[in-house]
Amino acid sequence: MPKFFAASAMAVLLGSAAFASGLEITVDGEAKGVIKIDLLEDVAPLHAERIAALAAAGAYDGVVFHRVIEGFMAQTGDVEYGKAGGDTARAGSGGSDMDDLPAEFSDLPFDRGVVGMARSQSPNSANSQFFIMFDEGYFLNGQYTVVGKVTEGLDVLDAIKLGTGPNGAVVGTPDQMSTVTVTE
């Protein structure tokens, strides 16, 4: 973990080194391919910067999609408990070692392909986890931070292994973000 802290600190010190306009996520598992995301720095600057910093530090590499609900969303980003190959039983309950972020709610709707920040009951608890919408979910509007939008790879998103039950927990081997890189 010390390499992660050093990379994150360096990104913050260098200003926009990790702050960029997008992500390229290589997905592996039942789904295989690339999802490209445009980060919305003008809508949620703190959240976009956090995701970019974690991606630049390699923290998202190997993190599983731990909660996937058909017709709703695919959730990932638990850099603490969600690494593939480890015990992912607690995936979804962790985050990064950085402080939680204050909400950056906007008027942007949760349409298909929108990326939102996951959080607990507290609106100011987003940290590292995010979700990508399979379909519209307007009941989330104004209650979760919109941080990005898929620009390519909706077919890859649609192929991600689905979870079961009401919470969408993925049983067996979940799909993962094998690499996540920052793009300009």
Short mmCIF file of C-alpha atoms in Angstrom, two decimals:
data_model
loop_
_atom_site.label_atom_id
_atom_site.label_comp_id
_atom_site.label_asym_id
_atom_site.label_seq_id
_atom_site.Cartn_x
_atom_site.Cartn_y
_atom_site.Cartn_z
CA MET A 1 0.00 0.00 0.00
CA PRO A 2 2.86 2.52 0.52
CA LYS A 3 3.35 2.76 -3.27
CA PHE A 4 -0.32 3.68 -3.55
CA PHE A 5 0.05 6.47 -0.98
CA ALA A 6 3.18 7.82 -2.65
CA ALA A 7 1.55 7.84 -6.08
CA SER A 8 -1.60 9.50 -4.73
CA ALA A 9 0.37 12.11 -2.83
CA MET A 10 2.51 12.81 -5.89
CA ALA A 11 -0.59 13.22 -8.05
CA VAL A 12 -2.03 15.72 -5.58
CA LEU A 13 1.25 17.62 -5.34
CA LEU A 14 1.61 17.80 -9.10
CA GLY A 15 -1.85 19.25 -9.42
CA SER A 16 -3.47 17.83 -12.52
CA ALA A 17 -1.08 14.92 -13.06
CA ALA A 18 -3.81 12.40 -12.28
CA PHE A 19 -6.66 14.78 -13.05
CA ALA A 20 -7.66 14.07 -16.60
CA SER A 21 -10.74 13.85 -18.71
CA GLY A 22 -11.34 10.15 -18.75
CA LEU A 23 -10.71 6.52 -17.96
CA GLU A 24 -10.10 3.46 -20.06
CA ILE A 25 -11.19 0.33 -18.20
CA THR A 26 -10.15 -3.08 -19.53
CA VAL A 27 -12.74 -5.59 -18.31
CA ASP A 28 -11.95 -9.28 -17.99
CA GLY A 29 -14.14 -12.25 -17.06
CA GLU A 30 -17.44 -13.14 -18.69
CA ALA A 31 -17.25 -9.69 -20.25
CA LYS A 32 -14.10 -8.87 -22.17
CA GLY A 33 -13.28 -5.53 -23.69
CA VAL A 34 -12.82 -1.86 -22.97
CA ILE A 35 -15.14 0.70 -21.42
CA LYS A 36 -14.20 4.34 -21.96
CA ILE A 37 -15.53 6.97 -19.59
CA ASP A 38 -15.54 10.75 -19.84
CA LEU A 39 -15.02 12.17 -16.34
CA LEU A 40 -17.14 15.26 -15.70
CA GLU A 41 -14.65 17.54 -13.94
CA ASP A 42 -16.94 20.54 -14.36
CA VAL A 43 -19.84 18.73 -12.66
CA ALA A 44 -18.03 16.85 -9.86
CA PRO A 45 -14.41 18.06 -9.67
CA LEU A 46 -13.53 16.39 -6.35
CA HIS A 47 -14.96 13.03 -7.38
CA ALA A 48 -13.41 13.13 -10.86
CA GLU A 49 -10.05 13.98 -9.34
CA ARG A 50 -10.34 11.13 -6.81
CA ILE A 51 -11.16 8.53 -9.46
CA ALA A 52 -8.33 9.77 -11.69
CA ALA A 53 -5.83 9.74 -8.80
CA LEU A 54 -6.78 6.18 -7.81
CA ALA A 55 -6.57 5.03 -11.43
CA ALA A 56 -3.19 6.71 -11.95
CA ALA A 57 -1.89 4.99 -8.81
CA GLY A 58 -3.03 1.58 -10.11
CA ALA A 59 -5.45 1.15 -7.21
CA TYR A 60 -8.34 0.06 -9.44
CA ASP A 61 -6.33 -2.58 -11.33
CA GLY A 62 -7.75 -6.01 -10.51
CA VAL A 63 -10.82 -4.71 -8.66
CA VAL A 64 -14.00 -6.76 -9.18
CA PHE A 65 -17.53 -5.76 -10.11
CA HIS A 66 -18.98 -6.93 -6.79
CA ARG A 67 -22.60 -5.79 -7.16
CA VAL A 68 -24.33 -6.11 -10.53
CA ILE A 69 -28.10 -5.78 -10.83
CA GLU A 70 -29.73 -6.54 -14.18
CA GLY A 71 -31.44 -3.49 -15.67
CA PHE A 72 -29.95 -1.23 -13.00
CA MET A 73 -26.18 -0.95 -12.56
CA ALA A 74 -22.73 -2.55 -12.15
CA GLN A 75 -20.76 -1.45 -9.08
CA THR A 76 -16.99 -1.65 -8.59
CA GLY A 77 -14.12 0.35 -7.12
CA ASP A 78 -13.64 -1.16 -3.66
CA VAL A 79 -9.85 -0.83 -3.60
CA GLU A 80 -9.70 -2.13 -0.02
CA TYR A 81 -11.67 -5.39 -0.21
CA GLY A 82 -12.44 -5.86 -3.90
CA LYS A 83 -9.18 -7.13 -5.39
CA ALA A 84 -9.58 -10.23 -7.57
CA GLY A 85 -7.71 -13.27 -6.31
CA GLY A 86 -8.23 -12.31 -2.68
CA ASP A 87 -11.10 -12.75 -0.26
CA THR A 88 -13.77 -10.50 -1.78
CA ALA A 89 -16.45 -11.45 0.77
CA ARG A 90 -16.34 -7.88 2.15
CA ALA A 91 -16.22 -6.23 -1.29
CA GLY A 92 -18.49 -3.22 -1.27
CA SER A 93 -17.76 -2.28 2.34
CA GLY A 94 -14.36 -0.66 1.81
CA GLY A 95 -12.74 2.30 0.13
CA SER A 96 -9.39 3.98 -0.18
CA ASP A 97 -7.27 5.37 2.65
CA MET A 98 -8.25 8.89 1.61
CA ASP A 99 -11.00 10.85 3.33
CA ASP A 100 -14.58 10.51 2.15
CA LEU A 101 -15.79 13.20 -0.23
CA PRO A 102 -18.55 15.77 0.22
CA ALA A 103 -21.50 15.27 -2.11
CA GLU A 104 -21.38 17.06 -5.47
CA PHE A 105 -24.98 16.55 -6.53
CA SER A 106 -26.10 17.98 -9.87
CA ASP A 107 -29.12 18.17 -12.15
CA LEU A 108 -27.69 15.53 -14.50
CA PRO A 109 -30.01 12.51 -14.70
CA PHE A 110 -28.97 8.92 -14.14
CA ASP A 111 -29.38 7.75 -17.74
CA ARG A 112 -27.91 4.63 -19.34
CA GLY A 113 -24.10 4.79 -19.23
CA VAL A 114 -23.92 7.41 -16.48
CA VAL A 115 -21.25 6.82 -13.83
CA GLY A 116 -22.21 7.62 -10.25
CA MET A 117 -20.30 7.50 -6.98
CA ALA A 118 -21.40 4.84 -4.52
CA ARG A 119 -21.88 5.90 -0.92
CA SER A 120 -23.37 4.77 2.38
CA GLN A 121 -26.44 6.36 3.98
CA SER A 122 -24.51 9.60 4.44
CA PRO A 123 -24.51 11.81 1.33
CA ASN A 124 -20.91 12.79 2.17
CA SER A 125 -19.46 9.27 2.26
CA ALA A 126 -18.35 8.60 -1.35
CA ASN A 127 -14.74 7.42 -1.49
CA SER A 128 -13.52 5.05 -4.22
CA GLN A 129 -16.50 2.97 -5.32
CA PHE A 130 -18.56 3.85 -8.37
CA PHE A 131 -21.33 2.35 -10.46
CA ILE A 132 -22.29 2.42 -14.14
CA MET A 133 -25.95 2.49 -15.12
CA PHE A 134 -27.35 -0.25 -17.39
CA ASP A 135 -30.56 1.76 -17.79
CA GLU A 136 -32.09 4.94 -16.45
CA GLY A 137 -32.48 5.20 -12.68
CA TYR A 138 -34.06 8.59 -12.11
CA PHE A 139 -34.85 7.78 -8.47
CA LEU A 140 -31.09 8.39 -7.90
CA ASN A 141 -31.23 11.93 -9.35
CA GLY A 142 -30.02 14.56 -6.91
CA GLN A 143 -29.11 11.92 -4.32
CA TYR A 144 -25.86 10.53 -5.76
CA THR A 145 -22.95 12.31 -7.43
CA VAL A 146 -22.76 11.96 -11.22
CA VAL A 147 -19.05 11.74 -12.03
CA GLY A 148 -18.91 10.52 -15.63
CA LYS A 149 -20.48 9.02 -18.73
CA VAL A 150 -19.56 5.98 -20.84
CA THR A 151 -18.46 7.08 -24.31
CA GLU A 152 -17.52 3.61 -25.65
CA GLY A 153 -18.07 0.05 -24.51
CA LEU A 154 -21.74 -0.17 -23.54
CA ASP A 155 -21.70 -3.65 -25.11
CA VAL A 156 -18.93 -4.63 -22.67
CA LEU A 157 -20.92 -3.16 -19.76
CA ASP A 158 -23.98 -5.19 -20.81
CA ALA A 159 -21.91 -8.41 -20.78
CA ILE A 160 -20.65 -8.05 -17.17
CA LYS A 161 -21.54 -11.07 -15.02
CA LEU A 162 -24.79 -10.44 -13.17
CA GLY A 163 -25.24 -10.81 -9.45
CA THR A 164 -28.08 -12.57 -7.69
CA GLY A 165 -30.66 -11.66 -5.10
CA PRO A 166 -31.98 -8.23 -4.22
CA ASN A 167 -28.55 -6.73 -3.51
CA GLY A 168 -26.98 -8.06 -6.72
CA ALA A 169 -23.98 -9.73 -5.07
CA VAL A 170 -21.92 -11.60 -7.63
CA VAL A 171 -21.49 -15.29 -6.78
CA GLY A 172 -18.42 -17.24 -7.84
CA THR A 173 -15.79 -15.37 -9.83
CA PRO A 174 -16.87 -11.80 -10.60
CA ASP A 175 -15.70 -9.87 -13.64
CA GLN A 176 -12.96 -7.38 -12.92
CA MET A 177 -11.32 -4.19 -14.08
CA SER A 178 -7.99 -5.75 -15.03
CA THR A 179 -6.49 -2.33 -15.80
CA VAL A 180 -7.77 1.21 -15.43
CA THR A 181 -5.81 3.99 -17.10
CA VAL A 182 -6.27 7.73 -17.15
CA THR A 183 -6.86 9.30 -20.55
CA GLU A 184 -6.80 12.87 -21.77
#
